[in-house]
Short mmCIF file of C-alpha atoms in Angstrom, two decimals:
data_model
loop_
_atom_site.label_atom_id
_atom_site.label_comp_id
_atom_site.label_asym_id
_atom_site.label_seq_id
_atom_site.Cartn_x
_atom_site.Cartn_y
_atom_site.Cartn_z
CA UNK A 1 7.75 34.82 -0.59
CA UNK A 2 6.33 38.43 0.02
CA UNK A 3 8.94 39.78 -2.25
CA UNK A 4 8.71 37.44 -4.56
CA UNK A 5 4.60 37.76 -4.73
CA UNK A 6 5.66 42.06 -4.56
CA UNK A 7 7.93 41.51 -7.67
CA UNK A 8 5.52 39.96 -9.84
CA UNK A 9 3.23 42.83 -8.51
CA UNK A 10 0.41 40.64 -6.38
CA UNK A 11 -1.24 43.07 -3.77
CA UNK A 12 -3.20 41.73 -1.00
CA UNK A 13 -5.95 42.56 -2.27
CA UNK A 14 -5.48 39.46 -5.16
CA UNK A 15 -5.71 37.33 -2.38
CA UNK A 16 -8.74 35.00 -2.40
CA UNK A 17 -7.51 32.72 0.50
CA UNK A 18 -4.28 31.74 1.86
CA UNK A 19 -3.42 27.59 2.13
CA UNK A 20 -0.65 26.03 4.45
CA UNK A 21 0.15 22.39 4.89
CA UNK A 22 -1.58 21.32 8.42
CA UNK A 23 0.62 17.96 7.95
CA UNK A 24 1.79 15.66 8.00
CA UNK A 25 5.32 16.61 9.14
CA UNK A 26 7.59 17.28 11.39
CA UNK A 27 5.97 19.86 14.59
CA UNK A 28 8.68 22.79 13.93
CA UNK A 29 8.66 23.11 10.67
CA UNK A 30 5.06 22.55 10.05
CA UNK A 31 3.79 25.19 13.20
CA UNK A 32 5.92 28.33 11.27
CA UNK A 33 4.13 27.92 8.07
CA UNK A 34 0.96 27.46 10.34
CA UNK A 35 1.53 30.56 12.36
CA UNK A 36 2.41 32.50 9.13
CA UNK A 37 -0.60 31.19 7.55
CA UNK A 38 -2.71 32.20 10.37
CA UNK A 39 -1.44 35.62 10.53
CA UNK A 40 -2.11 36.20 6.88
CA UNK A 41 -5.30 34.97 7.19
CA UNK A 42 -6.18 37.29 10.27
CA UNK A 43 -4.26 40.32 8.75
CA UNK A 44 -6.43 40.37 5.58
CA UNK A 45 -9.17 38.70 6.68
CA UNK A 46 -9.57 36.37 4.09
CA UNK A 47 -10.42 32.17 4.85
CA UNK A 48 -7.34 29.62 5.87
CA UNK A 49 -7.59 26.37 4.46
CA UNK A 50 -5.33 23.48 5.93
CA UNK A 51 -4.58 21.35 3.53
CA UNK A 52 -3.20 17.77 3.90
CA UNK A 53 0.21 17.45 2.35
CA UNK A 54 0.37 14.01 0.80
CA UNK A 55 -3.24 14.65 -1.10
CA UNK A 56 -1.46 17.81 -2.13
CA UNK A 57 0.74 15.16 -3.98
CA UNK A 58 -1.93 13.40 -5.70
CA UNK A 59 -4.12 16.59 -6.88
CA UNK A 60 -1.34 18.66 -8.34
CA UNK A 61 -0.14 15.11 -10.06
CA UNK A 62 -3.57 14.81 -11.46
CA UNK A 63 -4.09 18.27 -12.64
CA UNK A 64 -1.06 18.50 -14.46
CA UNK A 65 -1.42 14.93 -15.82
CA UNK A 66 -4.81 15.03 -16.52
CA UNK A 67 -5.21 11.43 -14.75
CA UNK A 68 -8.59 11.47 -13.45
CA UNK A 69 -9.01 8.19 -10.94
CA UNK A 70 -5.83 6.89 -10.64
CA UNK A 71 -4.06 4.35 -7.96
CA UNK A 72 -1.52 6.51 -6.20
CA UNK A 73 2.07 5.40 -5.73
CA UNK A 74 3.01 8.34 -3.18
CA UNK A 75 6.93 7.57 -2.25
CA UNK A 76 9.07 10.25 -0.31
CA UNK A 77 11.47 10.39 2.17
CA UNK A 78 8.73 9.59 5.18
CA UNK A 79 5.87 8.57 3.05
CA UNK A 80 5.54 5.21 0.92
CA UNK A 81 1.54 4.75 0.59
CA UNK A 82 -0.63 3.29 -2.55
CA UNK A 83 -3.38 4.91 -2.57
CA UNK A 84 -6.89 5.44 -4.42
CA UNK A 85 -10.14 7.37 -4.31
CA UNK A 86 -13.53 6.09 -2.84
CA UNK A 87 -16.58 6.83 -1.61
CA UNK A 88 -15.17 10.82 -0.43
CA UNK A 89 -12.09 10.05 0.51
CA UNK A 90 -8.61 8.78 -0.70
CA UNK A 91 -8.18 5.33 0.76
CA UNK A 92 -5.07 4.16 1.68
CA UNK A 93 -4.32 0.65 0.21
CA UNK A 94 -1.25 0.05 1.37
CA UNK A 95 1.83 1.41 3.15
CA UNK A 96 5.00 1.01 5.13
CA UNK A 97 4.99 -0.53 8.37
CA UNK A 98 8.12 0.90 9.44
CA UNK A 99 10.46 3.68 7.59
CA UNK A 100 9.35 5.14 4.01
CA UNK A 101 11.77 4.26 1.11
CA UNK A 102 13.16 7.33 0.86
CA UNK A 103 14.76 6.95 4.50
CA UNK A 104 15.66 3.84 4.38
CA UNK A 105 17.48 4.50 0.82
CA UNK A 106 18.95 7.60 3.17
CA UNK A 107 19.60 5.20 6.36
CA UNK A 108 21.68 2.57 3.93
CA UNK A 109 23.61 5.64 1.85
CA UNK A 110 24.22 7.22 5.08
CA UNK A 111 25.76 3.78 6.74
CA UNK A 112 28.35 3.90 3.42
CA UNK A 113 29.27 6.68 3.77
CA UNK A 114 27.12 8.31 0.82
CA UNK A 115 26.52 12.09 1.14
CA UNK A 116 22.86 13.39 1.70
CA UNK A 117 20.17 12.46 -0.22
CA UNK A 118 21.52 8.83 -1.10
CA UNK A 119 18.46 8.07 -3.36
CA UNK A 120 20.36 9.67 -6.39
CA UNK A 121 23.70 8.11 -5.72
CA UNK A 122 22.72 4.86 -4.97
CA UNK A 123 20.62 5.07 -8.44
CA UNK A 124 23.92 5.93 -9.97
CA UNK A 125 25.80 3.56 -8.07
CA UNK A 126 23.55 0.58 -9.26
CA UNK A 127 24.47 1.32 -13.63
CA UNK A 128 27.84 -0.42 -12.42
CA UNK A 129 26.52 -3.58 -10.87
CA UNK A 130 27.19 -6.98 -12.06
CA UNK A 131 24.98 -9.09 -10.59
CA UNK A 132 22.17 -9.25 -8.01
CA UNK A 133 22.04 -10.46 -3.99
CA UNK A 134 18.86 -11.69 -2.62
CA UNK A 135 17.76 -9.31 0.13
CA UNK A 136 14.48 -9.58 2.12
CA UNK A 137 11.48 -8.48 0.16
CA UNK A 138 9.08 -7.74 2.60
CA UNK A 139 5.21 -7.23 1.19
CA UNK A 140 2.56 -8.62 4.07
CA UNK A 141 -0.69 -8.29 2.38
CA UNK A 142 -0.64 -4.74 0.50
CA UNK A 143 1.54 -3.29 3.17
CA UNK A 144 5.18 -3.67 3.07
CA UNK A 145 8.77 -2.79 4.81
CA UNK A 146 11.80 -1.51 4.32
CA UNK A 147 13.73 -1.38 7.82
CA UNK A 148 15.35 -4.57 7.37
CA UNK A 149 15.94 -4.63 4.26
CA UNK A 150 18.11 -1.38 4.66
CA UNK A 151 19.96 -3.52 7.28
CA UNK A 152 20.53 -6.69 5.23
CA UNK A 153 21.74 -4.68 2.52
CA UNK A 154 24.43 -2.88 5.06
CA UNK A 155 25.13 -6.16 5.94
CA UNK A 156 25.66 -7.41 2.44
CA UNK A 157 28.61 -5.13 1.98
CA UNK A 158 30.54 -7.37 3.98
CA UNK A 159 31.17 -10.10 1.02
CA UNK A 160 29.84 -7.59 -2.04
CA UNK A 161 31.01 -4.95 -3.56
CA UNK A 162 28.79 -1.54 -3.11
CA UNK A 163 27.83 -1.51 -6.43
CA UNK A 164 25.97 -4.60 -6.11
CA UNK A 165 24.39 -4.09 -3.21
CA UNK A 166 23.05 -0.97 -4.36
CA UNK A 167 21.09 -2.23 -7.43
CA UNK A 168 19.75 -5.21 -5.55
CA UNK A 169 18.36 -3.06 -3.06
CA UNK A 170 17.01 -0.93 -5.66
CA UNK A 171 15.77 -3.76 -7.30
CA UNK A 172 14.12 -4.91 -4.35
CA UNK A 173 12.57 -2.05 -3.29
CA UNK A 174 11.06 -0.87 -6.34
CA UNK A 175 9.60 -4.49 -6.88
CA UNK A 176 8.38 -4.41 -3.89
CA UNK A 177 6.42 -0.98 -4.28
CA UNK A 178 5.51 -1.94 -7.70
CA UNK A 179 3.89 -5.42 -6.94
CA UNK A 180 1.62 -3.72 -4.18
CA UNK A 181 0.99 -0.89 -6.68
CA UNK A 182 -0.23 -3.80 -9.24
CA UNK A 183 -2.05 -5.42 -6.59
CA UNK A 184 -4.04 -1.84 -5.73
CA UNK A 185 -4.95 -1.72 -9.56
CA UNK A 186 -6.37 -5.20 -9.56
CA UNK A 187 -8.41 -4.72 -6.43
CA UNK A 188 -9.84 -1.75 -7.66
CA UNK A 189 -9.94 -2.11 -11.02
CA UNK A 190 -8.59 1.48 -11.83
CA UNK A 191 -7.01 1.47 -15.19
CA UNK A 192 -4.62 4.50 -14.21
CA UNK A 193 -1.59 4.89 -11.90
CA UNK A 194 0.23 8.03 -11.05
CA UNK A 195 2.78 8.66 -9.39
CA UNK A 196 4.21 11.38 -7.01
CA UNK A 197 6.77 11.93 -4.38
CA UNK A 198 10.52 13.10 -4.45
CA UNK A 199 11.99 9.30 -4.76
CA UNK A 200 9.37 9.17 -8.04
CA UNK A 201 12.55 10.80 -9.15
CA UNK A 202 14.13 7.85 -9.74
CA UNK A 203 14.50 6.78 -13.74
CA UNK A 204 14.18 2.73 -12.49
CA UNK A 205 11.43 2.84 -10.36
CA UNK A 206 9.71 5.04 -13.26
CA UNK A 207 10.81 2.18 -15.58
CA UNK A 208 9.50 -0.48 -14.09
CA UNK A 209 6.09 0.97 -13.24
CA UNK A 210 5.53 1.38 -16.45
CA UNK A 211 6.24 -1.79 -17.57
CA UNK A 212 3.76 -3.22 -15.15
CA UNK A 213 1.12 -0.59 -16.37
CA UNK A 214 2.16 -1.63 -20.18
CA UNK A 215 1.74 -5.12 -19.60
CA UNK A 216 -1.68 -4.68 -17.81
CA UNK A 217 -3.00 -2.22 -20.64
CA UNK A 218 -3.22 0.61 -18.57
CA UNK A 219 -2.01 4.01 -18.54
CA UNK A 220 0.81 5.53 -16.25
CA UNK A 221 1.42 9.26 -15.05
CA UNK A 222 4.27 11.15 -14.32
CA UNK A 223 4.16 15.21 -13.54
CA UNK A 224 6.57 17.53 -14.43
CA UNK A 225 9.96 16.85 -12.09
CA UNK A 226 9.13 20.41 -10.36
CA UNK A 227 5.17 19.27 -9.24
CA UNK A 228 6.73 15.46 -8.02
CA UNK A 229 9.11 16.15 -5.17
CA UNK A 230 7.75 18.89 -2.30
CA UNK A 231 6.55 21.92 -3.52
CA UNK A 232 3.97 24.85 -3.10
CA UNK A 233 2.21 25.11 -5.96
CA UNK A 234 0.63 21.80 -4.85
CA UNK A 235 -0.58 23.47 -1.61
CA UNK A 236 -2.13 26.52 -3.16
CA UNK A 237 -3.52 24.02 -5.66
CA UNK A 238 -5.48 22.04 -3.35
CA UNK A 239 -6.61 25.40 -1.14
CA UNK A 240 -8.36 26.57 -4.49
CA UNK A 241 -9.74 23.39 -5.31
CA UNK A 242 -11.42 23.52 -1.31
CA UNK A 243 -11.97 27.23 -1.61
CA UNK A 244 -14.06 26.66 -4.71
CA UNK A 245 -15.78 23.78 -2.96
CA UNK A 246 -16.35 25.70 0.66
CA UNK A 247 -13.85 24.10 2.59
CA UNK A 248 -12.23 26.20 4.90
CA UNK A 249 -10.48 25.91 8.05
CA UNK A 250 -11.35 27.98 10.76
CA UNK A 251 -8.90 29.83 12.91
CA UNK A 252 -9.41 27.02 15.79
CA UNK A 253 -9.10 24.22 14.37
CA UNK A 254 -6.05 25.01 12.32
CA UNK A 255 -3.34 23.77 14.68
CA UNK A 256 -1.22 21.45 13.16
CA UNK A 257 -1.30 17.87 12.60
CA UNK A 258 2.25 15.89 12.62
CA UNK A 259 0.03 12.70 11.87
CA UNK A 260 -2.38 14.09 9.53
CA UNK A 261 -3.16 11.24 7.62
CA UNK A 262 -4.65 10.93 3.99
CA UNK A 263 -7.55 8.89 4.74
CA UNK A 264 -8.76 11.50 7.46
CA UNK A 265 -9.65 13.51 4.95
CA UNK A 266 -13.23 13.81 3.56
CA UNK A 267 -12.57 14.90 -0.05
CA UNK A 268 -15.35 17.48 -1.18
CA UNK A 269 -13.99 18.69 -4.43
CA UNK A 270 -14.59 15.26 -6.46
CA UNK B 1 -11.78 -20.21 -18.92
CA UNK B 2 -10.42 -16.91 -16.80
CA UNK B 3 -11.44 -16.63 -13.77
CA UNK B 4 -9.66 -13.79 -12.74
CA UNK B 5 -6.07 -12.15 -13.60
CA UNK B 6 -4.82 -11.43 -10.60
CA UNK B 7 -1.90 -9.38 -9.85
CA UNK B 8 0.67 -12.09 -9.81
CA UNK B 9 -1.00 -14.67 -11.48
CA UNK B 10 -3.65 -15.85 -13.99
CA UNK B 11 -6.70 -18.25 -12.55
CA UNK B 12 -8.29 -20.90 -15.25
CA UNK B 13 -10.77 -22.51 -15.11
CA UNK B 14 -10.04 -25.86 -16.96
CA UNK B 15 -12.10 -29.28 -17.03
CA UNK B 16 -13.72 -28.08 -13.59
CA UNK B 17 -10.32 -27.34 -12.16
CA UNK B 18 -8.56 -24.26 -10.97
CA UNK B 19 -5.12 -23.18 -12.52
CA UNK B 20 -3.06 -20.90 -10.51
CA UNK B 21 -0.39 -19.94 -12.87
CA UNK B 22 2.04 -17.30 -11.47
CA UNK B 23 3.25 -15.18 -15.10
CA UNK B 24 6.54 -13.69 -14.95
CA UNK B 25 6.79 -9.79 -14.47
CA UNK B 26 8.36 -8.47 -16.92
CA UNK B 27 9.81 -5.46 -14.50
CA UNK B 28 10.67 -7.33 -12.31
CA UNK B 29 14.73 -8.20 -12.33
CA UNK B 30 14.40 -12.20 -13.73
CA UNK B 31 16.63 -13.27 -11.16
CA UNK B 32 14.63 -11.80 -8.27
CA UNK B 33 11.21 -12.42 -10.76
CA UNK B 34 11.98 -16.55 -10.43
CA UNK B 35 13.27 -16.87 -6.55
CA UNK B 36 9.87 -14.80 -5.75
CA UNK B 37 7.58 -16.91 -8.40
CA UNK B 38 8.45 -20.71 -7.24
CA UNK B 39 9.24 -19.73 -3.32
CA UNK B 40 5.14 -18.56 -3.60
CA UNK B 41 3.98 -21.30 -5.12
CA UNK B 42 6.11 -23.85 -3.36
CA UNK B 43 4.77 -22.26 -0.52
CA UNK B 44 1.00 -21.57 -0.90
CA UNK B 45 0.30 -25.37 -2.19
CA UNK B 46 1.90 -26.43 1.02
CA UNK B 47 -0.70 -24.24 3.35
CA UNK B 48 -3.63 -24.87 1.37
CA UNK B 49 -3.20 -28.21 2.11
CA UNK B 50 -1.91 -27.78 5.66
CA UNK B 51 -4.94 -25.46 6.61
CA UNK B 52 -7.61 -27.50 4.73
CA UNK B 53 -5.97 -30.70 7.16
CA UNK B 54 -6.73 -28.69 10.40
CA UNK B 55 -9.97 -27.23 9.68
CA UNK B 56 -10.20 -24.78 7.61
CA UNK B 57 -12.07 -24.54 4.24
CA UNK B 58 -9.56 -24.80 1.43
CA UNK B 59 -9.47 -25.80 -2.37
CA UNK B 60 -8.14 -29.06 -2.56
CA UNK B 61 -5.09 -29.21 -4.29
CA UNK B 62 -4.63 -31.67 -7.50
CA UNK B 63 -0.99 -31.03 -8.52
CA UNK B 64 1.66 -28.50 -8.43
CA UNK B 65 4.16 -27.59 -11.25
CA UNK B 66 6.80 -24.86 -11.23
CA UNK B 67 4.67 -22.01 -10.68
CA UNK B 68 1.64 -23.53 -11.37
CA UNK B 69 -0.90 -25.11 -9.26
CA UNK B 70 -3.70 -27.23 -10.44
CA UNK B 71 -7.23 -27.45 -7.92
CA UNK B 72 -10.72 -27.43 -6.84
CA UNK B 73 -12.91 -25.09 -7.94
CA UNK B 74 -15.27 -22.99 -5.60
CA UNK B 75 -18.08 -22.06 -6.90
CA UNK B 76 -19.35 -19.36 -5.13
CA UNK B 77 -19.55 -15.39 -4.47
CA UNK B 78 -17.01 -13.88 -2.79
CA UNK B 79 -17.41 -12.52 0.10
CA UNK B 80 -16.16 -9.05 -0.78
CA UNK B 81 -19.46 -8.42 -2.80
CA UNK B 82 -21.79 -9.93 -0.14
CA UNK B 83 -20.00 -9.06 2.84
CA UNK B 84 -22.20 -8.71 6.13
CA UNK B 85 -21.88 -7.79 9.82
CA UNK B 86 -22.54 -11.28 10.17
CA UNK B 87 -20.26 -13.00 7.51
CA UNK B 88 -17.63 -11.29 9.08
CA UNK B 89 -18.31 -12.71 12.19
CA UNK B 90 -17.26 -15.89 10.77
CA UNK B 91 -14.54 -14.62 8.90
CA UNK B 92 -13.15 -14.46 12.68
CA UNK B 93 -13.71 -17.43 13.30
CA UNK B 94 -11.84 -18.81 10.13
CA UNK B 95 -9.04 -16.77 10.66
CA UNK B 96 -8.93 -17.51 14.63
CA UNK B 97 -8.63 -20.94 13.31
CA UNK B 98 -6.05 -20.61 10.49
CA UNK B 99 -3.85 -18.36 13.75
CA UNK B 100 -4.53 -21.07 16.18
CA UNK B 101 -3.14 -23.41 13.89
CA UNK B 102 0.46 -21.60 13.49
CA UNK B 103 -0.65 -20.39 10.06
CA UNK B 104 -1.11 -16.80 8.87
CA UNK B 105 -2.36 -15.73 5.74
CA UNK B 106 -0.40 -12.87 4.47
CA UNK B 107 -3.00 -11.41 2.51
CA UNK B 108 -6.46 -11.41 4.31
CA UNK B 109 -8.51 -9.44 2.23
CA UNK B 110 -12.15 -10.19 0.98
CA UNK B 111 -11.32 -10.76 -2.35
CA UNK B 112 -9.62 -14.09 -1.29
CA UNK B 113 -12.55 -15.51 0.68
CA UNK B 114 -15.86 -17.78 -0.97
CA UNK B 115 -18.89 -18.22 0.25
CA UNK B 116 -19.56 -21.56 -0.52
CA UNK B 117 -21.85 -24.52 1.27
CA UNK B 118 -22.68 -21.95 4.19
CA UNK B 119 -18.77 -22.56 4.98
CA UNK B 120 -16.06 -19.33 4.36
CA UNK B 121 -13.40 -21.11 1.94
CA UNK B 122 -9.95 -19.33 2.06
CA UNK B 123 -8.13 -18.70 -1.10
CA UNK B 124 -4.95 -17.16 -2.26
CA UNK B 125 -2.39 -18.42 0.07
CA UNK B 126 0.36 -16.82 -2.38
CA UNK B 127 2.11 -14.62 0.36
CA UNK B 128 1.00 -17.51 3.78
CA UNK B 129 3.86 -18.50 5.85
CA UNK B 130 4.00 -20.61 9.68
CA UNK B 131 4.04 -18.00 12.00
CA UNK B 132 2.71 -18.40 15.77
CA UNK B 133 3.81 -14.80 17.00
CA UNK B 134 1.59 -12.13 18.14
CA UNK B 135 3.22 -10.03 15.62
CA UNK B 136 2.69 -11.87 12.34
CA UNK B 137 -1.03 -12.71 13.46
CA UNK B 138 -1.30 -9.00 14.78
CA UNK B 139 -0.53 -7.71 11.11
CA UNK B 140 -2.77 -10.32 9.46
CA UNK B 141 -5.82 -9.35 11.28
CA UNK B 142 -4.34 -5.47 10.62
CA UNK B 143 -3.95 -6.33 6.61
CA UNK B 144 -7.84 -7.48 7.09
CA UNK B 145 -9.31 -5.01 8.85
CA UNK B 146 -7.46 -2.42 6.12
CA UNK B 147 -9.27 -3.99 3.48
CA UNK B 148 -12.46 -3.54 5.18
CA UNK B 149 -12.05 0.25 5.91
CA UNK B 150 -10.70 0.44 2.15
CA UNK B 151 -13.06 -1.47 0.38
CA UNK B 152 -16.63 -1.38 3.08
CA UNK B 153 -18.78 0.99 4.38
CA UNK B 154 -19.49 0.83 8.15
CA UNK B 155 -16.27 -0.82 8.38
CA UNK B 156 -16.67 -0.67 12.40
CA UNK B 157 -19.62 -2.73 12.64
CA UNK B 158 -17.45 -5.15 10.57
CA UNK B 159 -14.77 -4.63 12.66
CA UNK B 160 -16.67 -4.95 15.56
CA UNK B 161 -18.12 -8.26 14.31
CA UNK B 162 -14.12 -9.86 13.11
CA UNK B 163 -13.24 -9.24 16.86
CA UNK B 164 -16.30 -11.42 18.27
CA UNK B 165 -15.97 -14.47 15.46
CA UNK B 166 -12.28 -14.38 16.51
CA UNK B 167 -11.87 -13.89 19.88
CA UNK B 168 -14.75 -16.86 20.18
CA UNK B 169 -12.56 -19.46 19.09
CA UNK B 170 -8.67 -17.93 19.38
CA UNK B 171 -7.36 -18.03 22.93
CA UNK B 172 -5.00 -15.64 22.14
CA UNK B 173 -7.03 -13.81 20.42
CA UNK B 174 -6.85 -10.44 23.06
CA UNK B 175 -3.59 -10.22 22.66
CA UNK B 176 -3.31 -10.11 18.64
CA UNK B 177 -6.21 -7.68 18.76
CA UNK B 178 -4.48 -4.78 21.14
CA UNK B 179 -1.44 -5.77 18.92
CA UNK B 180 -3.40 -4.36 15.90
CA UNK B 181 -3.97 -1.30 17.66
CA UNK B 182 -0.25 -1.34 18.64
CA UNK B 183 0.76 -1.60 14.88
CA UNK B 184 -2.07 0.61 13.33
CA UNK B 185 -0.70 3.70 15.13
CA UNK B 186 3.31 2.80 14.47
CA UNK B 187 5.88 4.08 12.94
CA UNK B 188 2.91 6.04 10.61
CA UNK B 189 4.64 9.53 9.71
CA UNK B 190 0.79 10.13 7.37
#
């Protein structure tokens, strides 16, 4: 990164502030960007600002998308939330109960015997299905779960083929996220959805999300494939905007949070 | 005349009777779209009817059709736009008596409750199922007390308030509540 920033002939002196993702995480990998961050920080003595990685997600998706108060479909690898702004802070609608849908896509693939990430194969694998098996679709109010459907679907191999099971658990899953996503617009009456997260990869999930948003007369976001999976532009993104606003994190309270959670976050940059 | 389109279905208002009509979705696969359409509906009639029996305000129900179900209307506000510390001390006691009864809701939030006659009147029963387990009621009451943190300010006094309406008429009502607790904190990576 200092090389990189060296090449394109940043000095430290450019430096306004330096942003790190405080969480959530996991501990190990979130503590050496902390401890970096820190460092930097202390070095040049310029302000730290922790910044909360899944509302990293939804700024950088609205900046580059120009949504302004969109429900959030947030899906990753950990992280499955629907999610919208109110009242300073970014409310949490609904969520998994048990595994995001990114892991349990991973969980099933890996059962299979489907290399690492199995989000993309099992998208593949689904083109080649013939017809669909009912699998538990889990939604309890505007949460929802994926655990045993990832199960039922490893169980389903037993009298399908994998093909099959693949798109119905895509099927199911997406539906799932979709219907809770409708149900967040219709609560709130936001006439915008967004999404973000590396399993907002996915062409059918994309597809049917914006069916639901055409049928309801309302407009659906996408960023750029490079600002939806995990990236750092979104961090230094949502340092500037708390820069700008006076939100800095001082040295002490910047320990890491594995648990950080959306919601905890008072928002003062909107 | 609409009353409301809801996320899965359209509500009518038609000769002084509610129309539930659950509308296809469209990206939804149809397969899936139908099984999830007429299990609902199937379903909800059957504990509107079940809950009004044993207590608890419900919309009586005229006739059911496919996906559509024909009612009573409830005229009233609902309680998401007059909620207060004390309405939601009787929303505890409705729902302590919808969990004593075996039934849980599935979708407790305060866009599905009417004020009506002094009396709480449940609606939307689209995603209810019999359930006596700590579990199910445990994520009910969690589903509920989302919607107030989500949707209220000074959601703890609400909170506070649920717990008192409930626990007053629930027996088991200690356990559900350290449930939610249990199932707020789990499995959460954000």
């Amino acid at each position: 990164m200092i090389n990189s920033a060296k090449d394109k002939g940043i000095v430290p002196s450019d430096l306004d502030a330096i942003a790190f993702s405080q969480g959530p995480g996991m501990g190990p990998c979130l503590r050496t960007v902390a401890t970096a961050a820190r460092a930097i920080s202390l070095s040049l003595d310029i302000p730290l600002i922790g910044v909360n990685h899944c509302i990293a997600h939804i700024e950088v998706g609205r900046w580059k998308t120009g949504a302004e108060d969109p429900v959030v479909l947030y899906v990753s690898g950990a992280n499955s939330q629907v999610l919208a702004y109110r009242n300073g802070k970014y409310r949490v609608f609904g969520e998994t109960l048990d595994i995001g849908i990114g892991n349990a896509l991973d969980k099933f693939a890996r059962g299979v015997g489907l290399q690492h990430p199995g989000g993309p194969k099992v998208e593949e694998l689904s083109k080649k299905a013939t017809s669909f098996i009912q699998l538990p679709y889990v939604v309890k109010g505007m949460d929802f779960s994926f655990s045993g459907l990832s199960t039922a679907a490893a169980a389903a191999l037993k009298d399908h083929s994998l093909e099959d099971v693949c798109f119905s658990f895509q099927e199911t899953a997406f539906a799932i996220l979709v219907e809770v996503t409708e149900r967040a617009v219709a609560h709130t009456g936001s006439e915008e959805v967004l999404l973000g997260g590396g399993v907002g990869a996915n062409k059918r999930l994309r597809e049917m999300l914006k069916t639901m948003c055409g049928d309801r007369g309302i407009r659906f976001y996408v960023p750029d494939h490079r600002f939806m999976g995990d990236n750092g532009s979104m961090i230094a993104y949502l340092g500037l905007l708390m820069f700008e606003n006076n939100t800095i994190t001082p040295v002490e309270e910047s320990y890491i949070r594995p648990d950080y959670r959306p919601d905890d976050v008072i928002v003062t940059w909107r | 005349m609409f009353l409301a389109k809801g996320a899965e279905a359209t509500i009518e208002l038609i000769d002084g009777m509610v129309i539930k009509n659950r509308i296809p979705k469209s990206y939804r696969l149809k397969a899936l779209d139908q099984i999830i359409r007429k299990q609902r509906t199937k379903m909800e009639a059957r504990i509107i009817s079940e809950s009004r029996r044993r207590g608890v305000p419900t919309p009586i129900i005229f006739d059911i059709e496919n996906c559509k179900i024909t009612m009573e209307y409830i005229n009233g506000p609902k309680i998401k736009d007059i909620l207060t510390p004390g309405l939601s001390n009787n929303i505890g006691t409705v729902v302590g008596r919808l969990h004593f009864e075996g039934i849980i809701h599935g979708d407790l939030t305060t866009s599905n409750m009417i004020l009506y006659d002094d009396r709480i009147y449940m609606i939307d029963f689209g995603l209810a199922f019999f359930e006596r387990s700590v579990e199910a009621r445990g994520v009910d009451v969690h589903v509920l007390f989302r919607t107030f943190e989500s949707t209220h300010d000074e959601y703890e006094i609400l909170i506070e308030n649920f717990k008192k309406g409930y626990r007053g008429i629930f027996p088991d009502a200690e356990a559900v509540l350290k449930r939610v607790e249990e199932i707020k904190g789990r499995g959460r990576y954000a």
